[in-house]
């Protein structure tokens, strides 16, 4: 455990040296990573939110990372993966999650509050319980941390449940 903490501190110091003046953001991400909690980054465009998360994500050994810029037109398949056509022909409704969010070690969802209700509802379980549910499918997620970012805070009360799942 001590070795892991030393490695994490080395990584965090590297990220802090790369992004001068962003120590608080880097420390928050480090704490969330260590505690396997979700982090939310808020700020105007151009404040290095995405760049900091990408730099940290690259340091996760053997990690599969997933990043997506959400819009109100983003389809659930773009985040969770498409249905497996081969299995569908056999009468099973399964998701091909290869390379998608359900297989990622670190997940970065930029402009998270722009997502539509189909994605947001699925994210609630993923963020809170680290479980992906779609139809009859249930998968435990290997994610170490979800990071959401936004240039605006949610105004719609329906987004409060999602916002509540972040530090």
C-alpha positions in Angstrom: 0.0 0.0 0.0 2.8 2.4 0.9 4.4 1.8 -2.5 1.1 2.6 -4.2 0.8 5.9 -2.3 4.3 6.8 -3.2 3.6 6.1 -6.9 0.4 8.1 -6.7 2.3 11.1 -5.1 4.9 10.9 -7.9 2.2 11.0 -10.5 0.3 13.8 -8.8 3.5 15.9 -8.5 4.2 15.3 -12.2 0.6 16.6 -13.1 1.1 19.5 -10.7 4.4 20.4 -12.4 2.7 20.2 -15.8 -0.3 22.4 -14.8 1.0 25.2 -12.7 -1.5 26.7 -10.3 -3.9 23.7 -10.5 -2.7 21.9 -7.3 -6.2 21.9 -5.7 -7.7 20.2 -8.8 -4.9 17.7 -9.0 -5.2 16.9 -5.2 -9.0 16.5 -5.5 -8.5 14.0 -8.4 -5.8 12.2 -6.4 -8.0 11.8 -3.4 -10.9 10.6 -5.5 -8.7 8.1 -7.3 -7.4 6.7 -4.1 -10.9 6.5 -2.5 -12.5 5.3 -5.8 -14.9 8.2 -5.7 -16.2 10.3 -8.5 -14.9 13.9 -9.2 -16.6 16.8 -10.7 -14.7 19.7 -12.3 -16.4 23.0 -12.9 -15.0 26.0 -14.7 -15.0 28.1 -17.8 -13.7 26.9 -21.1 -9.9 26.9 -21.4 -9.1 26.2 -17.7 -7.3 22.8 -18.4 -10.0 20.6 -16.9 -9.8 18.1 -19.8 -6.1 18.3 -20.1 -5.5 17.5 -16.4 -7.8 14.5 -16.5 -6.2 13.2 -19.7 -2.7 13.6 -18.2 -3.7 11.7 -15.1 -5.5 9.0 -17.0 -2.4 8.3 -19.1 -0.5 7.4 -15.9 -2.9 4.6 -14.9 -0.9 1.4 -15.4 -2.6 -1.0 -17.7 -5.7 1.2 -17.6 -8.3 1.5 -20.2 -9.6 5.0 -20.4 -12.8 6.3 -21.8 -13.5 9.9 -22.7 -16.5 11.4 -24.3 -17.9 14.9 -24.9 -21.6 14.6 -24.3 -24.4 16.5 -26.1 -28.1 16.2 -25.9 -27.9 14.2 -29.1 -25.4 11.6 -27.8 -26.8 8.1 -28.1 -26.4 5.5 -25.3 -24.6 3.3 -27.8 -21.8 5.9 -28.0 -21.1 5.6 -24.3 -22.1 2.0 -23.3 -21.5 0.2 -26.7 -23.8 -1.1 -29.4 -25.9 -4.1 -29.2 -24.0 -7.3 -30.3 -25.6 -8.1 -33.7 -24.4 -11.7 -33.6 -26.1 -12.3 -30.3 -29.2 -10.5 -31.4 -29.5 -13.0 -34.3 -29.5 -15.7 -31.6 -32.3 -13.9 -29.8 -30.1 -12.4 -27.0 -30.0 -8.7 -26.4 -26.4 -8.1 -25.2 -24.1 -5.1 -25.4 -20.7 -5.1 -27.1 -18.8 -3.0 -24.5 -15.3 -3.5 -26.0 -13.5 -0.1 -25.8 -16.5 1.6 -24.2 -17.3 3.0 -20.8 -18.3 -0.3 -19.1 -14.7 -1.6 -19.5 -12.8 1.6 -18.6 -10.5 2.1 -15.6 -11.0 5.9 -15.7 -14.0 7.5 -17.3 -14.1 11.2 -18.3 -17.4 12.6 -19.3 -17.0 16.2 -20.5 -20.1 18.5 -20.4 -21.9 15.8 -18.5 -25.0 17.8 -17.9 -25.7 18.0 -21.7 -26.5 14.3 -21.8 -30.1 13.2 -22.5 -32.2 11.3 -19.9 -31.5 7.9 -21.4 -27.8 8.3 -20.7 -28.2 10.1 -17.4 -30.5 7.4 -16.0 -27.9 4.7 -16.9 -25.1 6.8 -15.4 -26.8 7.0 -12.0 -26.3 3.4 -11.3 -22.8 3.4 -12.9 -21.7 6.3 -10.8 -23.2 5.2 -7.5 -22.8 1.5 -7.5 -20.2 0.9 -10.3 -22.7 -1.3 -12.1 -23.8 -1.2 -15.7 -27.4 -2.3 -16.3 -29.0 -2.5 -19.7 -32.1 -4.7 -20.1 -31.3 -8.1 -18.5 -27.5 -7.4 -18.5 -25.7 -6.4 -15.3 -21.9 -5.9 -15.3 -19.7 -4.8 -12.4 -17.6 -1.9 -13.7 -13.8 -1.9 -13.2 -13.7 1.9 -13.0 -11.4 3.4 -10.5 -13.0 6.8 -10.9 -15.5 8.7 -13.0 -14.7 12.4 -13.7 -17.5 14.7 -14.9 -16.8 18.2 -16.1 -18.9 21.1 -17.1 -18.7 24.8 -18.0 -22.1 25.3 -16.3 -23.8 24.0 -13.2 -27.1 22.2 -13.7 -30.2 24.3 -13.5 -32.7 21.5 -14.0 -33.7 19.9 -10.7 -33.8 16.5 -12.5 -30.0 16.7 -12.7 -29.6 17.0 -8.9 -29.4 13.2 -8.5 -26.5 13.0 -10.9 -24.7 16.0 -9.5 -25.0 14.5 -6.0 -22.9 11.5 -7.1 -19.7 13.7 -7.5 -17.3 15.2 -5.1 
